PDB file of C-alpha atoms in Angstrom:
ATOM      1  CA  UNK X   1     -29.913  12.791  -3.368  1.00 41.00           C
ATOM      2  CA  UNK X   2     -28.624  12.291  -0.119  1.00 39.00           C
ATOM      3  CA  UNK X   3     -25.612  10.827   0.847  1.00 37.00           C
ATOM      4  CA  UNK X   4     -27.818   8.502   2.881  1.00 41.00           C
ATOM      5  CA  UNK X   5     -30.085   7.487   0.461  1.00 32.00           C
ATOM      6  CA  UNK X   6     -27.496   7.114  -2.431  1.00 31.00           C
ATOM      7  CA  UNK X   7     -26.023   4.443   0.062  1.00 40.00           C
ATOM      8  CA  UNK X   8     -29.175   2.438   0.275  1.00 40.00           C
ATOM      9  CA  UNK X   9     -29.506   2.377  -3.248  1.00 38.00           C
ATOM     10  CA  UNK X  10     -25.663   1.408  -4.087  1.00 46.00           C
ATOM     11  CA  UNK X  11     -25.953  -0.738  -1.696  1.00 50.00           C
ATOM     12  CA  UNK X  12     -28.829  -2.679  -2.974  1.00 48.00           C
ATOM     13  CA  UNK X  13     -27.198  -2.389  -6.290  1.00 47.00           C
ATOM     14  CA  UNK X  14     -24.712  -4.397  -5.338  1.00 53.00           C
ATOM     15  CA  UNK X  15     -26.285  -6.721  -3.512  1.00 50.00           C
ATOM     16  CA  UNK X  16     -28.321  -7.259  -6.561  1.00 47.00           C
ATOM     17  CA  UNK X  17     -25.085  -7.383  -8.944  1.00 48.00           C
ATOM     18  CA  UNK X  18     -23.190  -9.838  -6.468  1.00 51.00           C
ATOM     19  CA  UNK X  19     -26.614 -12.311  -6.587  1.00 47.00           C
ATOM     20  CA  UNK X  20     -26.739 -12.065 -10.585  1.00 46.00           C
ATOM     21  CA  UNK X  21     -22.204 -13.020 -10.641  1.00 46.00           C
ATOM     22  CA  UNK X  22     -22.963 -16.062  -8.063  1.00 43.00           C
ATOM     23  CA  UNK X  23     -25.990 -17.177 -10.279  1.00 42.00           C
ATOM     24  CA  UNK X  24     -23.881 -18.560 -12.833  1.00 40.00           C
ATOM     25  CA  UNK X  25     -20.451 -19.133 -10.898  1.00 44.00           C
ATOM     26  CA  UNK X  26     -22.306 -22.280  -9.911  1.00 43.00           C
ATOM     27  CA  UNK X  27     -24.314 -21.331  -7.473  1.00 48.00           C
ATOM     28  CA  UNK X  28     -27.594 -20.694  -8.961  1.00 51.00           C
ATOM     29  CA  UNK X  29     -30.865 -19.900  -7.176  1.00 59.00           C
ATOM     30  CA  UNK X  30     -33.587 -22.791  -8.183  1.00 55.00           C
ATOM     31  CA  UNK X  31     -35.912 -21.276 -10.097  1.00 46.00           C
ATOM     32  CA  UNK X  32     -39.563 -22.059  -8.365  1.00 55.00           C
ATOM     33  CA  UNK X  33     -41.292 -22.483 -12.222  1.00 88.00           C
ATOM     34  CA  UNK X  34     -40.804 -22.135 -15.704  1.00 90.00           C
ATOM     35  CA  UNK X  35     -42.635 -19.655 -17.582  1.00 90.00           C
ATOM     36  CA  UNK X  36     -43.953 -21.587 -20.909  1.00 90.00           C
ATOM     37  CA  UNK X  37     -43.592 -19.574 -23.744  1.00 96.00           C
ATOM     38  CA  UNK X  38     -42.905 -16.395 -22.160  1.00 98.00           C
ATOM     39  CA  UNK X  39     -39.714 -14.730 -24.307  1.00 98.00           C
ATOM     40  CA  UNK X  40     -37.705 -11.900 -23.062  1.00 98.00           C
ATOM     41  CA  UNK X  41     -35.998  -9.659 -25.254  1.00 98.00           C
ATOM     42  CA  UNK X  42     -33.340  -6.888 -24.981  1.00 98.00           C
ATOM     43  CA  UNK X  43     -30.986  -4.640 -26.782  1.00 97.00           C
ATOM     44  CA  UNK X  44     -27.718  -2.870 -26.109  1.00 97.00           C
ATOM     45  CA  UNK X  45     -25.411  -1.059 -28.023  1.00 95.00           C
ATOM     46  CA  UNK X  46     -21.601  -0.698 -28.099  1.00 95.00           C
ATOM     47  CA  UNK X  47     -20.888   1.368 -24.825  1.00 93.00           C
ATOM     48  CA  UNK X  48     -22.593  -0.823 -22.654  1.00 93.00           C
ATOM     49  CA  UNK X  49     -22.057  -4.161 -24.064  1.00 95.00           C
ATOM     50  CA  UNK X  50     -19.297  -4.510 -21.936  1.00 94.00           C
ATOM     51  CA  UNK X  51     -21.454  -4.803 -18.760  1.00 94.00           C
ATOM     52  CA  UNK X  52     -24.791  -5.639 -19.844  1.00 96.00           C
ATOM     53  CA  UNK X  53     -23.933  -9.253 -19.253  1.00 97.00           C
ATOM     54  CA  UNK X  54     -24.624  -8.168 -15.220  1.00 96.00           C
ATOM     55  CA  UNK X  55     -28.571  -7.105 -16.191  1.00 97.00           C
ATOM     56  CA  UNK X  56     -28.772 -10.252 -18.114  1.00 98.00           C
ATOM     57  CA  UNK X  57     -27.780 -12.244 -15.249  1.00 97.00           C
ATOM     58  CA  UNK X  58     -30.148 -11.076 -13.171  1.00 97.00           C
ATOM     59  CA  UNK X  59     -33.079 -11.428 -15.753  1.00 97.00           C
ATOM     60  CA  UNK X  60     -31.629 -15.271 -15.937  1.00 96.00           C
ATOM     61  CA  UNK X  61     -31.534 -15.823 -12.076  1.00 95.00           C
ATOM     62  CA  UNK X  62     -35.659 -15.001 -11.834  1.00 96.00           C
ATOM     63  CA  UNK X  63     -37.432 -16.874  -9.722  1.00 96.00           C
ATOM     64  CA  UNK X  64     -40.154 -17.863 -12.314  1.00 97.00           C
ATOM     65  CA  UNK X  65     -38.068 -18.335 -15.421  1.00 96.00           C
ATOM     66  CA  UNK X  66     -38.487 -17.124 -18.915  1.00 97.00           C
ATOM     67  CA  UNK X  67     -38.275 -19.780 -21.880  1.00 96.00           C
ATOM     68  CA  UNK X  68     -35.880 -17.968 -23.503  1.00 97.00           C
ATOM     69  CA  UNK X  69     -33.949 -14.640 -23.113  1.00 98.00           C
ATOM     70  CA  UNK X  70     -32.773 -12.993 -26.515  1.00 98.00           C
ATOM     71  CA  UNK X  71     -30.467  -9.880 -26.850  1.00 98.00           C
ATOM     72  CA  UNK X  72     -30.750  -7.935 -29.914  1.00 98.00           C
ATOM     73  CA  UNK X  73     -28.284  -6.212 -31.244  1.00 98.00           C
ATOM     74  CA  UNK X  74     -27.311  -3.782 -34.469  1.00 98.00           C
ATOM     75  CA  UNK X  75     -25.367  -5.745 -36.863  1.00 97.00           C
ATOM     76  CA  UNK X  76     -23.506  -2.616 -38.299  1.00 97.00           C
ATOM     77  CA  UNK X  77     -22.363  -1.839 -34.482  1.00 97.00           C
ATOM     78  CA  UNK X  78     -20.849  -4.926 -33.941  1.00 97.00           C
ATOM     79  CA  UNK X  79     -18.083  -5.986 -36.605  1.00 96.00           C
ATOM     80  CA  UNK X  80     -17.417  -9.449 -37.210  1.00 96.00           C
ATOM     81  CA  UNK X  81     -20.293  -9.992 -34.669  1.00 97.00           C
ATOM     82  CA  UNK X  82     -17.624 -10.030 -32.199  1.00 96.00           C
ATOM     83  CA  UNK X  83     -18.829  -9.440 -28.573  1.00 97.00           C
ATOM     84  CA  UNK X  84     -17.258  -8.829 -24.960  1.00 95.00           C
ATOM     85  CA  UNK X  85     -16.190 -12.111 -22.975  1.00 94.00           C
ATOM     86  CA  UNK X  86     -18.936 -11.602 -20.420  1.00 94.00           C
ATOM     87  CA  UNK X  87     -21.466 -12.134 -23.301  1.00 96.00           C
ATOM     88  CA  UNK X  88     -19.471 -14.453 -25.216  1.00 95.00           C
ATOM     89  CA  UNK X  89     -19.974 -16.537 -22.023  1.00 93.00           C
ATOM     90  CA  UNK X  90     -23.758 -15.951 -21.656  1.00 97.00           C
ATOM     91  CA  UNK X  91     -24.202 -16.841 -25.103  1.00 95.00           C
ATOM     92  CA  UNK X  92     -22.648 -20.289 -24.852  1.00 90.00           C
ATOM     93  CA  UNK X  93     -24.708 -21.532 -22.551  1.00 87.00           C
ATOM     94  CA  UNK X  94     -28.310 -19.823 -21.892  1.00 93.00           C
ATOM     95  CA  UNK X  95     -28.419 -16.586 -24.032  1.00 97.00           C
ATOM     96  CA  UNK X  96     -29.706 -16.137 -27.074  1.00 98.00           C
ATOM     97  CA  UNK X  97     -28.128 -13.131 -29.358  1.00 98.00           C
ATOM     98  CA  UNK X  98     -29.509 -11.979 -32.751  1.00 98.00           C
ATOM     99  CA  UNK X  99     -28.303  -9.702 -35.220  1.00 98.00           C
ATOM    100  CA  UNK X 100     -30.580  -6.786 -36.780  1.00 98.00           C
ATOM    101  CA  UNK X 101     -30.540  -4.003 -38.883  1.00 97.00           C
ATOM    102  CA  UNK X 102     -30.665  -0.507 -36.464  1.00 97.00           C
ATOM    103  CA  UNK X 103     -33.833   0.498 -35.307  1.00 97.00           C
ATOM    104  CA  UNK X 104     -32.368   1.779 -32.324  1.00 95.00           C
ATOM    105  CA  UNK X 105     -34.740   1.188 -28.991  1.00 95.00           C
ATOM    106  CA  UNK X 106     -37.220  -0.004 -31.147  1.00 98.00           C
ATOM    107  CA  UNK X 107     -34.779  -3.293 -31.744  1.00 97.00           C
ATOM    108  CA  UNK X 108     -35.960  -4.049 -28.360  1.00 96.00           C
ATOM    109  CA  UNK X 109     -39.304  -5.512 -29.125  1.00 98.00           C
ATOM    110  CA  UNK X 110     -39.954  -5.183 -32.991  1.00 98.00           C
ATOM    111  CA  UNK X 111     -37.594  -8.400 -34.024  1.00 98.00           C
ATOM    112  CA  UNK X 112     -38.919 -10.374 -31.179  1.00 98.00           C
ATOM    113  CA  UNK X 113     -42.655  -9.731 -32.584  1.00 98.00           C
ATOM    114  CA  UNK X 114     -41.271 -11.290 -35.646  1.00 98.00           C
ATOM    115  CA  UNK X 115     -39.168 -14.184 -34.489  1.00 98.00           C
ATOM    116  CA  UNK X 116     -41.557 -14.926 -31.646  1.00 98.00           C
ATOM    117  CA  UNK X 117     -45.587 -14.039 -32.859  1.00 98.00           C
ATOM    118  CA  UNK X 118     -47.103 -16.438 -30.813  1.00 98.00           C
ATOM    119  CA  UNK X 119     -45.125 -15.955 -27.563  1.00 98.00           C
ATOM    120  CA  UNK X 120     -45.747 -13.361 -24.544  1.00 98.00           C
ATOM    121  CA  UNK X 121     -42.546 -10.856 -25.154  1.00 98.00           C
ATOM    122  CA  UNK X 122     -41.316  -8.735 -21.633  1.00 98.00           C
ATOM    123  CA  UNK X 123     -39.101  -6.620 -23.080  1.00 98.00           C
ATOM    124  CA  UNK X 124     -36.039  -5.214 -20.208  1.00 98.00           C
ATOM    125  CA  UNK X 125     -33.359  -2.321 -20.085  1.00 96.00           C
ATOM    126  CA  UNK X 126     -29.775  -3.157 -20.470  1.00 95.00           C
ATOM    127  CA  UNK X 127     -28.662  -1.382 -17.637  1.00 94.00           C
ATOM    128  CA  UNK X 128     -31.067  -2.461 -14.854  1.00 96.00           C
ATOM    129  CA  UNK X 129     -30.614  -4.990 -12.371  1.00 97.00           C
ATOM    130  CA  UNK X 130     -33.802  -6.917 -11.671  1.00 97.00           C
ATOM    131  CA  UNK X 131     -34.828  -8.558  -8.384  1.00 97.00           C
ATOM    132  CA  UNK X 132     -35.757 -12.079  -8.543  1.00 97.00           C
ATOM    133  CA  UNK X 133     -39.317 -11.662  -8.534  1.00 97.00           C
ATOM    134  CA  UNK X 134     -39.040  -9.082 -11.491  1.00 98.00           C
ATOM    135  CA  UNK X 135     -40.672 -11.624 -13.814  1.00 98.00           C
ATOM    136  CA  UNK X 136     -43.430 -13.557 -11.908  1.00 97.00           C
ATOM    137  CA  UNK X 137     -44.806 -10.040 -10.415  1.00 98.00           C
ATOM    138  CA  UNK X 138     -45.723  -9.454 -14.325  1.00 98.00           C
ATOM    139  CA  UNK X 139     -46.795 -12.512 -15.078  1.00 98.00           C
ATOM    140  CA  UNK X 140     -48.766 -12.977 -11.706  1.00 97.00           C
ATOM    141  CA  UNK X 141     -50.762  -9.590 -13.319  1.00 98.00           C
ATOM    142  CA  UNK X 142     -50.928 -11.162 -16.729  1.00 98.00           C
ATOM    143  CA  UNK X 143     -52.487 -14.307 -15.751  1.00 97.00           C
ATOM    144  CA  UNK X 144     -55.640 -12.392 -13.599  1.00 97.00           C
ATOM    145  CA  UNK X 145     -55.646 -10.048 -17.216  1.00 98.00           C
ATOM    146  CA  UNK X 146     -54.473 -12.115 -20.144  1.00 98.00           C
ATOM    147  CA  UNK X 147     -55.304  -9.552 -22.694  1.00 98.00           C
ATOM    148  CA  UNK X 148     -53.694  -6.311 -21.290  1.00 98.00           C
ATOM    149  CA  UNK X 149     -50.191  -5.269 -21.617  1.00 98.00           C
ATOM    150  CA  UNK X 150     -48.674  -5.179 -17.762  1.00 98.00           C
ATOM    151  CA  UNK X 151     -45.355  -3.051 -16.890  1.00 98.00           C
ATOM    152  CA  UNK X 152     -43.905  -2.365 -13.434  1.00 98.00           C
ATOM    153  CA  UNK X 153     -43.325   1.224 -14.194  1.00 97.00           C
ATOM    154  CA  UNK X 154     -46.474   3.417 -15.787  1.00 97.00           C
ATOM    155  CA  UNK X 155     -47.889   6.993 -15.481  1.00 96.00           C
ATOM    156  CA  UNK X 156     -51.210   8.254 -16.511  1.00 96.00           C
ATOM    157  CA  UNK X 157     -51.743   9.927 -19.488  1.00 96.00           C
ATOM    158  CA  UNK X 158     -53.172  13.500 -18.849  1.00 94.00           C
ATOM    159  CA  UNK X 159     -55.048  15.811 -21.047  1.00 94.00           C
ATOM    160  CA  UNK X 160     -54.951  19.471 -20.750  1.00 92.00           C
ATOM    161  CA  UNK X 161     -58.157  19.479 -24.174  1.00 91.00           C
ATOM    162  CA  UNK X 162     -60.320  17.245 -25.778  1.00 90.00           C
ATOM    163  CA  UNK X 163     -56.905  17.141 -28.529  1.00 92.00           C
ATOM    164  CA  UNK X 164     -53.916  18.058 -26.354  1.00 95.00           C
ATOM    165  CA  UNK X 165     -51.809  16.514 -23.966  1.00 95.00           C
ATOM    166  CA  UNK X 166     -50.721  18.245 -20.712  1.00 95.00           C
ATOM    167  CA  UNK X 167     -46.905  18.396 -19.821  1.00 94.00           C
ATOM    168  CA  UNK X 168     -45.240  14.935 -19.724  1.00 93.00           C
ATOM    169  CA  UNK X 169     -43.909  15.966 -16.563  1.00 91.00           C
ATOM    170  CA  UNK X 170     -47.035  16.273 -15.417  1.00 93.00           C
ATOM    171  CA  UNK X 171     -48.189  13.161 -16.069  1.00 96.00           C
ATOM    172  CA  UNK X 172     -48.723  11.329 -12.534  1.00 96.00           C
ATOM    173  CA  UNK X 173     -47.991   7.990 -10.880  1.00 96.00           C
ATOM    174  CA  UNK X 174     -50.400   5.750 -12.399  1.00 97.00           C
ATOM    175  CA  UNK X 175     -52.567   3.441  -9.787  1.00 96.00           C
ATOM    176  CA  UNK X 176     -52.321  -0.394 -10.041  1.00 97.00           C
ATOM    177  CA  UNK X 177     -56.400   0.340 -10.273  1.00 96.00           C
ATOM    178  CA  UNK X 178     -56.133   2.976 -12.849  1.00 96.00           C
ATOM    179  CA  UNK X 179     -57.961   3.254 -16.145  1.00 96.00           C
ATOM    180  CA  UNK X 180     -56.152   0.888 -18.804  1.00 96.00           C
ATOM    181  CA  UNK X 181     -56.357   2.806 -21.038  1.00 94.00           C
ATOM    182  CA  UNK X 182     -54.654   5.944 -19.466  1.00 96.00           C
ATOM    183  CA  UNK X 183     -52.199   3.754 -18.217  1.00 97.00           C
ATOM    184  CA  UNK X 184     -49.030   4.287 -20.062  1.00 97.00           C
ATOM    185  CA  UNK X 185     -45.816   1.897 -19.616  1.00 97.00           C
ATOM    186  CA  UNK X 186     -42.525   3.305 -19.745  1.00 94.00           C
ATOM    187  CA  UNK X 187     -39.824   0.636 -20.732  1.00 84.00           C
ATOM    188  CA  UNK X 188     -36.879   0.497 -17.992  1.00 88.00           C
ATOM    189  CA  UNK X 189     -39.306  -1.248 -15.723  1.00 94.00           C
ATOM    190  CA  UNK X 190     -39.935  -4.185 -17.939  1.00 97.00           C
ATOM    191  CA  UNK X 191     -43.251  -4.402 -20.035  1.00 98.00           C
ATOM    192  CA  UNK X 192     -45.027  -8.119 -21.236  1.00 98.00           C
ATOM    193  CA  UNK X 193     -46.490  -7.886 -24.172  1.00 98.00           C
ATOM    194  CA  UNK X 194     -49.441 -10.664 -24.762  1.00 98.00           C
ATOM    195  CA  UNK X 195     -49.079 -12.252 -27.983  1.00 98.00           C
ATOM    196  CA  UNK X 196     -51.604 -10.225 -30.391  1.00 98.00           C
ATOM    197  CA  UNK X 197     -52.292  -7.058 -28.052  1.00 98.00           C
ATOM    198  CA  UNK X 198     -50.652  -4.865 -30.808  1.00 98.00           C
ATOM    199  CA  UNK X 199     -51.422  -3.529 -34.006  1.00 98.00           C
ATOM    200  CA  UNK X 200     -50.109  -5.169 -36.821  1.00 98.00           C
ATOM    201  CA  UNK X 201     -49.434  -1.385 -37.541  1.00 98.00           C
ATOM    202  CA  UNK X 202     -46.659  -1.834 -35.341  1.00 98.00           C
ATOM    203  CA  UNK X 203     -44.188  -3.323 -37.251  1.00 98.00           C
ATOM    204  CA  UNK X 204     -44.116  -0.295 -39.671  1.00 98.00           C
ATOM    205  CA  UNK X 205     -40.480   1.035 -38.403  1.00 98.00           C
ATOM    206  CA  UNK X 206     -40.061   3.713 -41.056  1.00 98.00           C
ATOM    207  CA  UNK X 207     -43.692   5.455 -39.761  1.00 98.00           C
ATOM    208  CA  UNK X 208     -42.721   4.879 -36.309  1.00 98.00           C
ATOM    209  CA  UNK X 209     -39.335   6.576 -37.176  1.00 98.00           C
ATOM    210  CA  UNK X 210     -40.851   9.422 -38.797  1.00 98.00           C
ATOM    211  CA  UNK X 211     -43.752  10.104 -35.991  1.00 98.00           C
ATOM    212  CA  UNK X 212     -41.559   9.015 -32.821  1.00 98.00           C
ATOM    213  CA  UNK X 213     -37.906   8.690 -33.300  1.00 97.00           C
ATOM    214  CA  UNK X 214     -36.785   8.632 -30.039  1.00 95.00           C
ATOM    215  CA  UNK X 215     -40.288   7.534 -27.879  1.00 96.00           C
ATOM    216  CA  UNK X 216     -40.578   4.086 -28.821  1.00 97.00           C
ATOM    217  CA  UNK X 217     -43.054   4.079 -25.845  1.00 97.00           C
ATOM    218  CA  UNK X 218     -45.306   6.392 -27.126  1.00 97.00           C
ATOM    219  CA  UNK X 219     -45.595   4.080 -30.404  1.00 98.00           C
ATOM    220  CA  UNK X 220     -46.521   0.747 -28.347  1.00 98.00           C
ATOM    221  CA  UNK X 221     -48.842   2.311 -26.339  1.00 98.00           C
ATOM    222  CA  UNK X 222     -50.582   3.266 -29.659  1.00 98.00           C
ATOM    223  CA  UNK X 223     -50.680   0.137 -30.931  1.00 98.00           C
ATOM    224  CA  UNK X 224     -52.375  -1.237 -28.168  1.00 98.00           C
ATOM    225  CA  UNK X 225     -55.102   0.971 -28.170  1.00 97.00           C
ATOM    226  CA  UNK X 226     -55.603   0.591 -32.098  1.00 97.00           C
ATOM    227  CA  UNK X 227     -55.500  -2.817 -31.026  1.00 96.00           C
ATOM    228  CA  UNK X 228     -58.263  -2.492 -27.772  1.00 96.00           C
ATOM    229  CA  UNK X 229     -55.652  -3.675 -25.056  1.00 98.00           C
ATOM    230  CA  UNK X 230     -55.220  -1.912 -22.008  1.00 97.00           C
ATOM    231  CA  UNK X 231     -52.466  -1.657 -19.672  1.00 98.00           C
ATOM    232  CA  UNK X 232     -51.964  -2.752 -16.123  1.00 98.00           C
ATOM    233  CA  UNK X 233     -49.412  -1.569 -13.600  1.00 98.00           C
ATOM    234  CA  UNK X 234     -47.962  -4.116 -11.370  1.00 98.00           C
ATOM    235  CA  UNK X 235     -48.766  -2.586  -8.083  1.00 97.00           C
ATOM    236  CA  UNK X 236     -49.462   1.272  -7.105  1.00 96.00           C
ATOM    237  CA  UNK X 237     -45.850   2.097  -6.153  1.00 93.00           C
ATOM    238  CA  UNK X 238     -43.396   3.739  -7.854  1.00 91.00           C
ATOM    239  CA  UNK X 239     -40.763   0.955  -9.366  1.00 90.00           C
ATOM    240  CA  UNK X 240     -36.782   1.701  -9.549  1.00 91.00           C
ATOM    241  CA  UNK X 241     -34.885  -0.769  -9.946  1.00 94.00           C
ATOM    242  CA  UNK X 242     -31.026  -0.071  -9.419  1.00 94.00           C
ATOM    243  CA  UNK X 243     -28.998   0.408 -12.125  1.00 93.00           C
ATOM    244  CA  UNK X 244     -25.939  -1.249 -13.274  1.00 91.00           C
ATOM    245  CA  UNK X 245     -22.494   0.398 -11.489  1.00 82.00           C
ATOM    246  CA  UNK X 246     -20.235   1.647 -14.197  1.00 67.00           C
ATOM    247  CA  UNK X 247     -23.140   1.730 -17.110  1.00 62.00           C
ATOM    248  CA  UNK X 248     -23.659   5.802 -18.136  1.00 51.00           C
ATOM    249  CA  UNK X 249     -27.792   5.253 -18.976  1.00 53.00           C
ATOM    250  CA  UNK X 250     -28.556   6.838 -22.397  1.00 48.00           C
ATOM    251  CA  UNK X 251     -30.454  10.030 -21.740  1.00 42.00           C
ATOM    252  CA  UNK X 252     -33.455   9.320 -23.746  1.00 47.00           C
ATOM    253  CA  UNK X 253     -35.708  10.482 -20.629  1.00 48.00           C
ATOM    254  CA  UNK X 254     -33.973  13.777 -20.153  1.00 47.00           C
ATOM    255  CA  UNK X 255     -34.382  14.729 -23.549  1.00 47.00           C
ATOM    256  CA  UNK X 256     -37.763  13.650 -24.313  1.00 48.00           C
ATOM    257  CA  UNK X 257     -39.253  15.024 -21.161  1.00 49.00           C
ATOM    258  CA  UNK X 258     -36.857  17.916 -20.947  1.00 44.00           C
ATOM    259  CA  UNK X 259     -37.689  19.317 -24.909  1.00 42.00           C
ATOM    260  CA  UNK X 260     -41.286  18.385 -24.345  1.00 78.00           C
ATOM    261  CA  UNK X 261     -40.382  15.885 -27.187  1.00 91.00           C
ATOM    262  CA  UNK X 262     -42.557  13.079 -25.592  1.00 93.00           C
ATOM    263  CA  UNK X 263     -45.480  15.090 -25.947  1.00 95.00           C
ATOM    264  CA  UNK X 264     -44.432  16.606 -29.395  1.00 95.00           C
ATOM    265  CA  UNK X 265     -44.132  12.696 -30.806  1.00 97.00           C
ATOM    266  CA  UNK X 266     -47.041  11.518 -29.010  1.00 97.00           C
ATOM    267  CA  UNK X 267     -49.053  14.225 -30.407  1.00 97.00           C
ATOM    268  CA  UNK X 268     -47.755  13.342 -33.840  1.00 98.00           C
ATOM    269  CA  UNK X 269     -48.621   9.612 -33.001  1.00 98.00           C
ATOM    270  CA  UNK X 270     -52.457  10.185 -31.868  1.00 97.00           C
ATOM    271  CA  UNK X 271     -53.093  12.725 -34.955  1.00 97.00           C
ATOM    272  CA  UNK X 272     -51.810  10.045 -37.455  1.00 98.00           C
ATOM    273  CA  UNK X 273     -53.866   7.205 -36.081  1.00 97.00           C
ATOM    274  CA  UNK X 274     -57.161   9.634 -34.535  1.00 95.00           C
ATOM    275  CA  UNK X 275     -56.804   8.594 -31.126  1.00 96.00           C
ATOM    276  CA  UNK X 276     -58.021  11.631 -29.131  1.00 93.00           C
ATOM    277  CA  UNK X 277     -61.617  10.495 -28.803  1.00 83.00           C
ATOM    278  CA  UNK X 278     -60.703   6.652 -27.615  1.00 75.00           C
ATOM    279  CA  UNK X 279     -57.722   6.906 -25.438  1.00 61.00           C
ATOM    280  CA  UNK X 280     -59.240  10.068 -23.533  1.00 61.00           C
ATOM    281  CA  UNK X 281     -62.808   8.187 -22.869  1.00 58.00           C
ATOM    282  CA  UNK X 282     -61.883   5.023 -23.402  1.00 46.00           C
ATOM    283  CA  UNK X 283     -65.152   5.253 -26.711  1.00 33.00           C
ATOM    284  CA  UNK X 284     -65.179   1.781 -28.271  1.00 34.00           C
ATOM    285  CA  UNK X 285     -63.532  -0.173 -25.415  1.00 31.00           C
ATOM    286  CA  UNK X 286     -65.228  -3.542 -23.035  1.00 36.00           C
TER     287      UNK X 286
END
């Protein structure tokens, strides 16, 4: 990267992080609409609990504002439930933090299917600092396609056979226009979730910890097309948002994509449930 363009993006990091610290230091920018029934949900773990209260911020400072935000977090990481000041402070007043057994980045969504089954769920990173429009671009999608899962960030799911995928790597930009069912949402973006546009399969953490461990997307993409939902990407650009300064961002990515284990588990995932045939031609979809 060069030196120029790592300055634009610090830059707008902090720009970002300085908005999100003045939101609640009094000086909070009036959100334009509420969201009704619209839940966001997170997770973090130990090594970034210290500064995940800056991504939170920034999810609570949105323009079009979520009913409630809820952080999840591993009861067995956290002893005593004892958290850093800059959440104790969130928590207080306008977060909402939940202890769960360990399902790793699946604790993300799976909890908030349970506690919240009627809501719409946009599940965030905890290391990403969101603009203020973050959540009404999604929900501006959702309401022109109320059934279809909608995520700032996707790529297109490519086949090299009838049965096998090609390279993840190799799996392009997807279009804002593109096949729904092709279109797969990766998580660091932000993804809503309509209530019912997954499986009920997809509560079953011990099969998705046997066929994808460590590609939580690759199991919620699934379950919407058990489930006949498509997904929509935001716009046709490619989304990244700036991370938070000082947070080291688990390298999930790298070693998925790197190992080929995001094809490996989604392979596993579309063998278990027969999905070659519908999510290549889209068979048995409106």
């Amino acid at each position: 990267m060069s030196t120029r363009i790592y300055a634009g993006v610090r830059s707008r990091a902090e720009a970002l992080r300085r908005q999100a610290t003045l939101a609640f230091a009094g000086n909070p920018s009036p959100p334009a609409q509420a969201a009704p029934n619209v839940i966001v949900a997170l997770t973090s773990f130990p090594a970034r609990a210290s500064r995940v209260h800056h991504a939170i911020r920034s999810i609570l400072d949105q323009e079009l504002q979520a009913e409630r935000v809820v952080l999840y977090l591993a009861e067995d990481q956290f002893p005593g439930r004892r958290l850093p000041r800059g959440l104790t402070s969130l928590r207080e007043s306008c977060l909402d933090v939940r202890f769960v057994a360990d399902m790793r980045s699946y604790k993300k969504l799976l909890p908030a299917l349970v506690d919240f089954p009627s809501s719409t769920i946009v599940t965030a990173d905890d290391d990403v600092l969101y603009p203020r429009t973050w959540l009404s671009d999604l929900y501006r999608v959702h309401s022109t396609h109320p059934r279809d899962i909608v995520a700032h960030r996707a790529t297109r799911m490519t086949y090299s056979s009838p049965r096998a995928f090609a390279s993840y790597a190799e799996w392009p930009n997807a279009d804002a226009s593109g096949d729904p069912h092709l279109t797969f949402a990766t998580g660091s973006g932000g993804i809503l979730y309509p209530p019912g546009s997954l499986s009920p399969s997809v509560l079953d953490y011990g099969l998705a910890e046997k066929l994808a461990p460590t590609a939580d997307d690759i199991w919620f993409k699934a379950m919407g097309l058990l489930n006949e939902t498509g997904t929509r990407k935001v716009s046709n650009e490619r989304v990244d948002f700036p991370s938070v300064l000082g947070t080291q961002r688990v390298s999930l990515r790298e070693l998925n994509v790197g190992s080929g284990r995001n094809v490996a588990q989604a392979t596993a995932v579309w063998d278990h449930f027969n999905l070659w045939d519908r999510a290549a031609s889209g068979a048995g979809f409106a």
